Amino acid sequence: MELDSLRADSPVPLYHQLYQLLKQRILGGEPGFGAKLPTEAQLAEGFGVSRVTAKRAMDLLVASELIQRKRGRGSHVVFQAPASDVEAPLVGMLEKLAQMSRSTVVRVLHIDRRPPPANLVEELGIPADEPVHYVVRVRYREDHTPFAYYESWTRGIEHGFDADAIEHRLRFDIMAENGHQIARIEQHLSAAAAAAPVAEQLRLVPGDPVLTLVRYSFDTEGDLVDLLHCQYHTGHFHYRMNLSMEDYRR
């Protein structure tokens, strides 16, 4: 701890300066939830202040519900810093997919081969009885918070499309290995109410709002290869679009 972090010549009392400094660190997530803080004696020595000053600062942290004191166990942080929003490639930003896959975790809930629902047969351009890969998965942040629920229907895949591969590789790479190089993507963004299965996985209440995205992926032949239906937890996800005025034409 920096001895020059506090200023004796400041009109702000030393205990309040120390409180503000510790508060800022806790709100910033360092030390994090559950971390044990130095004792009042250690704070006093580290910042060159009296133990009374250190105690008053700690009292304010307790009053602010940032830390909790327990006899014989010391003081621990009880504030949980909100996790950062997750940014995802919603507007054709395919170069971001690999980056997102590295910073998040996917778990496959279900995978099989089956004929697609009747309303998707025409869109996929296949016979009604032709099986496609149907996959249900959930994407988590690094802190294990679920933020996305995916259902996908993928045609023309003969190998390499199992749960382990889907959890550890980009699906577009697997499609390419099966002869389908994705060349164009179309996406539809909307809002919906979470159905019970989605709510359970995203830790929501059925009927809570979710951000929905339907993504159509076409190969170089113009054929629809993959139809992905995404539902996002609005508390852990945000949508950002960058627009350039260079593209604007009157």
XYZ file of C-alpha atoms in Angstrom:
250
model
C 0.000 0.000 0.000
C 1.259 3.432 -0.922
C 2.290 5.653 1.944
C 1.673 8.728 -0.178
C -1.906 7.750 -1.041
C -3.209 9.912 1.810
C -2.555 13.624 2.195
C -2.219 15.085 5.662
C -2.598 18.621 4.249
C -5.974 17.846 2.655
C -9.141 19.337 4.175
C -10.642 15.845 3.929
C -10.008 13.910 7.166
C -7.484 11.087 6.886
C -10.012 8.431 7.903
C -12.327 9.528 5.096
C -9.481 9.573 2.574
C -8.604 6.024 3.594
C -12.248 4.992 3.399
C -12.592 6.457 -0.101
C -9.406 4.756 -1.273
C -10.452 1.346 0.035
C -13.984 1.837 -1.255
C -12.745 2.595 -4.776
C -10.598 -0.519 -4.767
C -13.451 -2.731 -3.582
C -15.929 -1.272 -6.075
C -13.349 -1.909 -8.774
C -13.261 -5.583 -7.861
C -9.841 -5.687 -6.218
C -9.922 -7.009 -3.557
C -12.801 -9.159 -4.762
C -15.768 -10.752 -3.051
C -14.749 -12.843 -0.043
C -11.225 -11.437 0.149
C -9.814 -10.830 3.608
C -8.731 -7.261 4.302
C -5.658 -6.234 6.314
C -6.215 -5.683 10.007
C -6.621 -2.181 11.394
C -3.068 -2.392 12.726
C -1.753 -3.386 9.297
C -3.671 -0.570 7.601
C -2.388 1.933 10.156
C 1.206 0.848 9.569
C 0.843 0.624 5.797
C -0.649 4.090 5.393
C 1.201 5.783 8.247
C -1.952 6.659 10.206
C -3.208 5.914 13.690
C -5.215 2.788 14.493
C -8.139 5.052 15.387
C -8.050 6.490 11.856
C -7.886 2.997 10.349
C -10.789 1.826 12.531
C -13.002 4.753 11.506
C -12.319 4.010 7.840
C -13.226 0.356 8.356
C -16.367 1.362 10.249
C -17.485 3.354 7.205
C -16.855 0.366 4.922
C -19.028 -1.768 7.197
C -21.748 0.904 7.233
C -21.591 1.032 3.431
C -22.114 -2.763 3.358
C -18.879 -3.260 1.458
C -17.191 -5.390 4.110
C -18.260 -7.530 7.036
C -16.480 -8.091 10.328
C -16.553 -11.455 12.074
C -15.002 -12.005 15.459
C -11.905 -14.129 15.180
C -12.016 -14.152 11.371
C -11.255 -10.553 10.488
C -12.890 -8.353 7.853
C -13.966 -9.712 4.467
C -15.344 -8.081 1.328
C -19.063 -8.741 0.861
C -19.571 -6.484 -2.156
C -19.783 -8.340 -5.459
C -18.605 -6.227 -8.366
C -20.926 -6.564 -11.379
C -19.353 -8.549 -14.185
C -18.629 -6.834 -17.470
C -21.189 -7.010 -20.240
C -20.548 -9.505 -22.979
C -20.170 -8.169 -26.479
C -21.074 -10.514 -29.308
C -20.779 -10.304 -33.092
C -24.387 -9.527 -33.959
C -23.927 -7.583 -37.168
C -21.821 -9.767 -39.419
C -18.651 -9.309 -37.392
C -17.386 -12.815 -38.072
C -13.849 -11.885 -37.130
C -15.083 -11.493 -33.551
C -16.380 -15.058 -33.264
C -13.019 -16.588 -32.427
C -12.385 -13.896 -29.821
C -15.733 -14.522 -28.137
C -15.218 -18.290 -28.156
C -11.917 -17.831 -26.310
C -13.425 -15.635 -23.598
C -16.583 -17.689 -23.012
C -17.530 -21.341 -22.506
C -20.138 -23.402 -24.372
C -21.963 -26.441 -22.993
C -23.997 -28.674 -25.300
C -27.303 -29.684 -23.702
C -28.584 -31.808 -26.575
C -27.484 -32.946 -30.020
C -29.083 -35.312 -32.526
C -29.984 -35.759 -36.183
C -33.645 -35.296 -37.055
C -35.890 -33.892 -39.788
C -36.295 -30.145 -39.222
C -39.600 -28.624 -38.081
C -42.077 -28.130 -40.907
C -41.649 -24.349 -40.841
C -37.889 -24.714 -41.502
C -37.985 -27.296 -44.288
C -38.596 -24.737 -47.015
C -36.012 -22.310 -45.625
C -33.338 -25.014 -45.543
C -34.320 -26.148 -49.024
C -34.292 -29.863 -48.222
C -36.830 -32.726 -48.363
C -39.094 -32.881 -45.324
C -37.641 -36.234 -44.241
C -33.954 -35.312 -44.621
C -32.251 -35.238 -41.209
C -30.217 -32.247 -40.071
C -28.109 -31.693 -36.983
C -30.166 -30.166 -34.182
C -28.110 -28.722 -31.314
C -29.101 -26.980 -28.084
C -26.347 -25.265 -26.142
C -25.723 -22.577 -23.532
C -22.870 -20.080 -23.532
C -21.319 -18.940 -20.249
C -18.970 -16.167 -19.259
C -15.693 -17.028 -17.575
C -17.386 -16.583 -14.175
C -19.870 -19.358 -15.149
C -22.780 -16.955 -15.610
C -25.032 -18.145 -18.471
C -25.909 -15.432 -20.970
C -26.999 -17.136 -24.204
C -29.249 -20.040 -25.174
C -28.790 -21.412 -28.695
C -30.832 -23.734 -30.894
C -29.437 -24.562 -34.318
C -30.343 -26.642 -37.364
C -27.409 -27.476 -39.662
C -27.589 -29.377 -42.940
C -24.989 -31.163 -45.048
C -22.657 -32.197 -42.225
C -21.172 -35.678 -42.484
C -18.407 -35.691 -39.874
C -16.883 -33.815 -36.935
C -20.121 -32.374 -35.569
C -20.254 -33.950 -32.103
C -20.704 -32.335 -28.692
C -16.987 -32.189 -27.905
C -16.155 -30.490 -31.199
C -18.976 -27.973 -30.834
C -17.855 -27.090 -27.312
C -14.246 -26.489 -28.320
C -14.291 -25.346 -31.947
C -16.039 -22.785 -34.126
C -19.005 -24.345 -35.879
C -18.136 -22.420 -39.046
C -14.793 -24.254 -39.173
C -16.564 -27.601 -38.956
C -18.960 -26.546 -41.705
C -16.015 -25.566 -43.912
C -14.412 -28.973 -43.369
C -17.654 -30.495 -44.638
C -17.554 -28.457 -47.836
C -19.653 -25.486 -46.732
C -17.636 -22.262 -46.636
C -19.891 -19.608 -45.123
C -19.955 -16.563 -47.403
C -22.972 -14.565 -46.249
C -24.930 -14.111 -43.048
C -28.350 -12.582 -42.497
C -29.508 -11.719 -38.995
C -32.857 -10.701 -37.520
C -32.929 -9.028 -34.104
C -36.020 -8.832 -31.887
C -37.294 -9.338 -28.335
C -39.321 -12.127 -26.776
C -40.465 -13.615 -23.486
C -38.336 -16.461 -22.152
C -39.989 -19.866 -22.339
C -39.540 -22.189 -19.362
C -36.591 -24.226 -20.767
C -34.734 -21.045 -21.719
C -35.491 -19.341 -18.408
C -34.187 -22.344 -16.482
C -30.841 -22.307 -18.290
C -30.392 -18.514 -18.175
C -31.507 -18.283 -14.524
C -34.567 -16.231 -15.360
C -38.258 -16.411 -14.542
C -40.459 -17.702 -17.386
C -41.810 -14.678 -19.216
C -38.792 -12.483 -18.504
C -37.648 -10.513 -21.578
C -34.799 -11.875 -23.676
C -33.030 -10.461 -26.699
C -33.451 -12.808 -29.651
C -31.382 -13.193 -32.773
C -32.059 -15.450 -35.751
C -28.955 -15.985 -37.875
C -29.061 -17.439 -41.394
C -25.682 -18.651 -42.702
C -25.276 -19.199 -46.459
C -22.388 -20.900 -48.253
C -20.614 -19.797 -51.428
C -23.300 -21.520 -53.526
C -25.973 -19.398 -51.884
C -27.470 -22.357 -50.008
C -28.683 -21.949 -46.437
C -26.475 -24.247 -44.364
C -27.219 -23.224 -40.799
C -30.127 -21.595 -39.018
C -29.311 -20.416 -35.505
C -31.839 -19.106 -32.988
C -30.193 -17.229 -30.098
C -31.777 -15.918 -26.907
C -29.731 -13.608 -24.702
C -30.054 -12.678 -21.021
C -30.533 -8.901 -21.151
C -28.784 -8.410 -17.817
C -25.529 -9.941 -19.034
C -25.452 -8.939 -22.656
C -25.544 -5.752 -24.685
C -25.795 -4.976 -28.360
C -23.530 -2.440 -30.029
C -23.507 -1.352 -33.656
C -20.892 0.874 -35.283
C -22.116 2.913 -38.235
C -20.007 5.007 -40.585
C -21.303 8.156 -42.255
C -19.197 7.169 -45.266
C -21.895 4.624 -46.043
C -24.627 7.253 -45.943
C -26.102 8.316 -49.268
C -28.961 10.719 -49.815
